[in-house]
Every structure is written in C-alpha cells, then in structure tokens.
Coordinates of C-alpha atoms in Angstrom, one line a residue:
M1 CA 0.0 0.0 0.0
V2 CA 1.4 3.5 -0.9
T3 CA 1.0 6.0 1.9
D4 CA 0.5 9.7 1.4
A5 CA 2.0 12.4 3.6
T6 CA -0.1 15.7 3.9
P7 CA 1.5 18.9 5.1
V8 CA 0.3 20.1 8.5
A9 CA 0.3 23.8 9.1
L10 CA 2.2 24.8 12.1
R11 CA 2.0 27.9 14.3
V12 CA 4.2 29.2 16.9
A13 CA 4.2 31.3 19.9
Y14 CA 6.9 32.7 22.1
D15 CA 7.5 34.9 25.2
A16 CA 9.9 37.7 24.6
A17 CA 9.7 38.8 28.2
H18 CA 10.9 35.5 29.5
G19 CA 14.0 34.5 27.5
G20 CA 12.5 34.5 24.1
R21 CA 11.2 31.0 25.0
W22 CA 9.0 29.3 22.4
T23 CA 5.9 28.3 24.2
S24 CA 3.9 26.5 21.5
L25 CA 4.5 24.8 18.3
H26 CA 1.1 23.5 17.2
G27 CA -0.7 22.1 14.1
G28 CA -3.2 19.6 13.1
G29 CA -4.7 19.5 16.6
R30 CA -1.4 18.5 18.2
E31 CA 1.0 20.4 20.5
W32 CA 4.5 19.4 19.8
L33 CA 6.2 21.3 22.7
W34 CA 6.4 19.6 26.1
R35 CA 5.6 21.6 29.2
G36 CA 7.7 21.0 32.3
P37 CA 6.7 20.5 35.9
A38 CA 9.0 23.2 37.5
P39 CA 7.2 26.2 38.9
G40 CA 8.7 29.9 38.8
R41 CA 9.7 30.3 35.2
H42 CA 8.3 33.9 35.2
D43 CA 10.2 34.8 38.4
V44 CA 13.7 33.9 37.1
R45 CA 16.3 36.6 37.3
P46 CA 19.7 36.5 35.5
D47 CA 22.1 34.0 37.0
D48 CA 19.4 32.0 38.6
T49 CA 19.4 28.2 38.4
F50 CA 17.8 26.9 35.2
V51 CA 14.0 26.3 35.5
D52 CA 13.0 23.5 33.2
A53 CA 9.6 24.8 32.0
G54 CA 9.7 23.0 28.6
G55 CA 9.0 24.6 25.4
L56 CA 12.0 25.6 23.2
E57 CA 14.9 27.5 25.0
E58 CA 17.4 29.5 23.2
C59 CA 20.7 28.3 24.6
L60 CA 23.7 30.7 24.0
P61 CA 26.7 30.9 24.3
T62 CA 26.7 27.3 25.9
V63 CA 24.2 24.6 26.7
R64 CA 25.8 23.0 29.8
G65 CA 28.4 24.6 31.9
E66 CA 28.4 28.2 33.0
P67 CA 25.8 29.5 33.0
D68 CA 23.6 26.5 32.7
H69 CA 21.7 26.6 29.4
G70 CA 23.4 29.9 28.6
E71 CA 23.0 33.6 29.2
V72 CA 19.8 34.5 27.2
W73 CA 17.1 32.2 28.5
S74 CA 16.9 34.1 31.9
R75 CA 16.8 37.6 30.4
P76 CA 14.0 39.5 28.6
W77 CA 14.3 40.1 25.0
R78 CA 13.1 43.3 23.2
D79 CA 10.6 43.5 20.4
A80 CA 12.1 44.8 17.2
G81 CA 9.3 44.4 14.7
P82 CA 6.7 41.8 13.7
G83 CA 8.1 38.3 14.8
T84 CA 11.4 39.9 15.7
V85 CA 13.1 40.0 19.1
V86 CA 16.7 41.0 20.1
I87 CA 18.8 40.4 23.2
E88 CA 21.9 42.4 23.9
R89 CA 24.8 41.1 26.0
P90 CA 28.3 42.7 26.7
T91 CA 29.9 40.4 24.1
F92 CA 27.2 39.7 21.6
T93 CA 23.9 40.7 20.2
L94 CA 21.3 38.1 18.9
T95 CA 18.4 38.9 16.6
R96 CA 15.7 36.3 15.9
R97 CA 12.8 36.5 13.5
I98 CA 10.2 33.9 13.3
T99 CA 7.6 33.5 10.5
D100 CA 4.9 30.7 10.2
E101 CA 2.5 32.3 7.6
S102 CA 3.0 29.5 5.1
G103 CA 2.4 26.9 7.9
V104 CA 6.2 26.1 7.9
V105 CA 8.0 27.7 10.9
V106 CA 11.1 29.6 9.8
A107 CA 13.5 31.1 12.3
D108 CA 16.1 33.5 11.1
Y109 CA 19.0 34.3 13.4
R110 CA 21.8 36.9 13.3
L111 CA 24.6 37.0 15.9
A112 CA 26.9 40.2 16.0
A113 CA 30.1 40.1 17.9
D114 CA 33.8 40.7 17.6
P115 CA 35.6 38.5 15.1
G116 CA 36.9 35.5 16.7
H117 CA 34.2 35.3 19.4
R118 CA 33.4 31.5 20.1
F119 CA 29.9 30.2 21.0
V120 CA 27.7 27.2 21.0
W121 CA 23.9 27.8 20.3
A122 CA 21.0 25.2 20.5
A123 CA 17.4 25.3 19.9
H124 CA 16.7 23.4 23.1
A125 CA 13.2 21.9 22.0
L126 CA 11.6 19.7 24.5
L127 CA 9.0 17.6 22.7
D128 CA 5.8 15.9 23.7
L129 CA 6.0 12.4 22.4
S130 CA 4.7 9.0 23.1
P131 CA 6.9 6.1 24.1
A132 CA 6.5 4.7 20.4
A133 CA 8.1 7.9 18.9
R134 CA 11.6 7.6 17.2
L135 CA 14.2 10.0 15.6
D136 CA 15.1 9.3 11.9
A137 CA 18.7 10.6 11.1
P138 CA 21.1 9.3 8.4
A139 CA 22.6 5.9 9.4
G140 CA 26.2 6.1 10.3
T141 CA 26.1 9.8 11.4
P142 CA 29.0 10.2 13.9
T143 CA 27.5 10.7 17.3
R144 CA 29.0 12.0 20.5
L145 CA 27.9 10.4 23.7
H146 CA 28.3 12.6 26.8
P147 CA 29.7 11.3 30.1
E148 CA 26.4 10.3 31.6
A149 CA 26.3 7.5 29.1
A150 CA 29.2 5.9 30.9
A151 CA 26.9 4.3 33.4
L152 CA 25.0 2.5 30.7
L153 CA 28.2 1.0 29.2
P154 CA 30.0 -2.1 30.3
P155 CA 32.8 -1.6 33.0
G156 CA 35.8 0.0 31.2
G157 CA 33.6 1.0 28.3
W158 CA 34.1 4.8 28.6
P159 CA 37.7 6.3 27.8
T160 CA 39.1 7.6 31.1
G161 CA 39.2 11.5 31.1
D162 CA 37.6 12.0 27.7
P163 CA 34.7 14.5 27.4
W164 CA 32.7 12.3 25.1
L165 CA 32.7 8.9 23.2
T166 CA 32.0 8.9 19.4
G167 CA 30.1 6.1 17.5
P168 CA 27.8 5.7 14.5
W169 CA 24.2 6.6 14.7
P170 CA 21.7 5.0 15.7
A171 CA 23.7 2.9 18.2
P172 CA 27.0 4.7 19.2
A173 CA 28.8 2.3 21.6
G174 CA 26.0 -0.2 21.2
L175 CA 23.4 2.2 22.9
A176 CA 20.4 2.5 20.6
L177 CA 19.2 6.1 20.7
D178 CA 16.7 6.3 17.7
E179 CA 13.8 4.9 19.9
F180 CA 12.6 6.7 22.8
G181 CA 10.5 4.1 24.4
P182 CA 9.0 3.9 27.9
D183 CA 10.5 5.3 31.0
D184 CA 13.6 3.2 32.2
G185 CA 15.4 5.4 34.6
T186 CA 18.0 6.6 32.2
A187 CA 19.2 10.0 30.9
L188 CA 21.8 10.8 28.4
G189 CA 22.8 13.6 26.0
A190 CA 24.5 13.1 22.6
V191 CA 25.3 15.2 19.6
L192 CA 24.9 14.0 15.9
L193 CA 27.9 15.7 14.1
D194 CA 27.1 17.6 10.8
C195 CA 23.6 16.3 10.9
A196 CA 21.6 19.4 9.8
R197 CA 18.2 17.6 9.2
V198 CA 16.3 15.1 11.3
Q199 CA 12.8 13.9 11.6
V200 CA 10.7 12.9 14.5
I201 CA 8.1 10.2 13.8
D202 CA 5.4 9.7 16.3
G203 CA 2.5 7.6 15.0
V204 CA 1.2 9.2 11.9
D205 CA 2.8 12.5 12.7
R206 CA 6.1 13.6 11.3
L207 CA 8.2 16.7 12.6
T208 CA 11.1 17.8 10.5
L209 CA 13.8 20.1 11.7
E210 CA 16.5 21.5 9.4
L211 CA 19.3 23.8 10.2
E212 CA 21.1 25.9 7.5
C213 CA 24.5 27.7 8.4
A214 CA 27.5 28.2 6.3
D215 CA 31.1 27.6 7.5
Q216 CA 30.2 26.7 11.1
P217 CA 30.2 23.4 12.9
H218 CA 26.7 22.3 13.4
G219 CA 24.5 19.2 14.1
T220 CA 21.6 17.9 16.3
A221 CA 21.7 17.4 19.9
L222 CA 19.7 14.8 21.6
W223 CA 18.6 14.8 25.2
R224 CA 16.9 11.6 26.1
N225 CA 15.6 11.7 29.7
L226 CA 13.3 8.7 30.4
G227 CA 12.8 9.3 34.1
G228 CA 16.6 9.5 34.9
W229 CA 16.9 13.1 35.8
P230 CA 17.0 15.0 38.0
V231 CA 17.9 12.6 40.9
D232 CA 15.7 14.3 43.4
G233 CA 12.6 14.2 41.4
P234 CA 13.0 12.6 38.0
Y235 CA 10.6 13.2 35.1
R236 CA 10.4 12.3 31.4
S237 CA 11.7 14.9 28.8
V238 CA 13.0 14.5 25.3
G239 CA 14.9 17.1 23.6
V240 CA 15.7 17.1 19.8
E241 CA 18.1 20.2 19.5
P242 CA 19.4 21.8 16.2
M243 CA 22.7 23.3 17.2
L244 CA 25.9 25.3 16.1
G245 CA 28.9 23.6 17.6
A246 CA 29.7 20.1 18.5
A247 CA 29.7 20.1 22.3
F248 CA 27.1 20.9 24.9
D249 CA 29.6 22.8 27.1
L250 CA 31.8 25.6 25.5
A251 CA 34.4 25.0 28.0
D252 CA 35.0 21.5 26.4
A253 CA 34.8 22.6 22.8
G254 CA 38.1 22.4 21.1
P255 CA 39.1 24.4 18.1
D256 CA 36.7 22.8 15.6
D257 CA 33.8 22.3 18.2
A258 CA 32.5 25.8 18.6
A259 CA 31.1 28.4 16.2
V260 CA 33.4 31.3 15.5
V261 CA 32.5 34.8 14.4
P262 CA 34.3 35.6 11.2
P263 CA 36.0 38.8 10.1
T264 CA 32.5 40.2 9.0
G265 CA 31.4 40.5 12.6
E266 CA 28.3 38.3 12.4
V267 CA 27.0 34.8 11.9
T268 CA 23.7 34.1 10.4
W269 CA 21.7 30.8 10.4
R270 CA 18.2 29.6 9.7
L271 CA 16.0 26.8 11.5
T272 CA 13.1 25.5 9.5
I273 CA 10.3 23.3 11.1
S274 CA 7.7 21.5 9.2
A275 CA 5.2 18.9 9.9
H276 CA 3.2 16.3 7.9
R277 CA 0.7 13.4 8.6
I278 CA 0.6 10.1 7.0
H279 CA -2.7 8.7 5.8

C-alpha cells in the first residue's frame, strides 16, 4: 500500500519577556512542545538556576556549563518588529525573526560580535512524544555520547578522562538512541555531528527540523531523559535540538567544536520546522 503524507500547518508562539522561549508549536490538533513541571519560570532573574519549564529555550553561548543553558534564557528580549526580538549582551547581540505564515516555521538568526568570538547555540526543543516515537537521522552519522552515558556501558567502556565517546548513529557504543521508548530510569545526551536535518516520527505524525548555516560546525543534539533526571525528582523529557557547535559545554569545545564569528562580525543561520501526517 502506498501512503500519502499531507503537510500540516504549524503555528508558533513565544514569550519575549521570559528569555524568548518558544511556548507553543502546534498544528493539526497537536501541540509538539512539552511543558515541564518546574514552577517559577516567570520569576527567574539573570544567573538564577535553570528552571525546566519546557517549550524551546534559546541556549547561547553554551548549553551546559556556566551559566547553565546559557545567558539568554533568563533575560528579557526586546521587540524589534513583527516576529522579531533582540537580546543584547556585553559580548554579543542576537536577533531572531520567526515566521509561520505558510504553515512552515522559519526562524532566522543573526549574531553580531567581535571577530573570533566563540559560542555554542542550541534550539533546546523539548517535545511531547509518545513512547512509540523515534528519531530518524542518516545511518552512520558520527554521534558523540556525553559522560552520563558511561553508566550504561560495560565496565571500562568509557575512555578515561575523555569528554565524549563517538560512535555511529543510531547505536553509538551499542546504545540504541533512535527509539525513545517507555521510562527506564536513564538520561543521556548526545550530539549528531554535521547532521543538519532530522525527523521525529510519532504515530502518523512527522516533525522535520532542518538547520542551515554556512562555514560553522553544526549538528543535532539529543537529550533523552526517560525518568533518569534530576535525581531528586526525575521526570520524562525528550529534547531534539538543532545546534551550532559540536559540544554541549563551550568549555569542552576544541578549536573545531564551537562556532566562531568571522571577520565580518556576524553569523547568520536559519532553522526550518515543518510537519506532515501520514494517511
């Protein structure tokens, strides 16, 4: 039987006053963004501990490390025209413009900073998915496991002192990552290197995320928390995160693992999100 995929128009909402966070990505009767259990997101001040409210957080200039989830999630952004918001920091200015008029969400970014400025950015999208959902990416994509995966490997399976372990998608080091499955008490992060396009498959629904950026390291980060984090009150959260850079923590990033502002003084990139439904 031949199946047909019908485009599903997506609409997006965001909260400029609270970190520019995307609060909704919906279409076809479905909300794709997960909402977290942690209260107090609207009371956050700069340098506060991260509050996992769900949605899509803009993480810049790092994801992990200091400050946790970056500098911009805890600060207000200012409006700069239809669908456009800006946040200014001492070392960079980030502008984001989102459109969804065609039913496809397009987010255009421009970061201005001194030439040589290094950063990591991620669209930290936590998705509301069933245990049957899976992530489709090109087989064999080099995938970096981060250290929390060491507990899931046989004794001696993690290289001592290394910040990550690299293996081919979908099962680096023998850990199958493409299926999310039911809660099993694990939590791990990974980065699919040079992987600009992935698709989330959940029943009849498909969500495609694609990143375009010239001359910068990029990929897709995965946060698969199946009730394994945090230790004092674990819950389920699944993040599929287009990113610039190849490491969660800017402090771990080697010369080729972070985005770098060129002599022009700016970096531009585009995130496109579309949805389809199979009949």
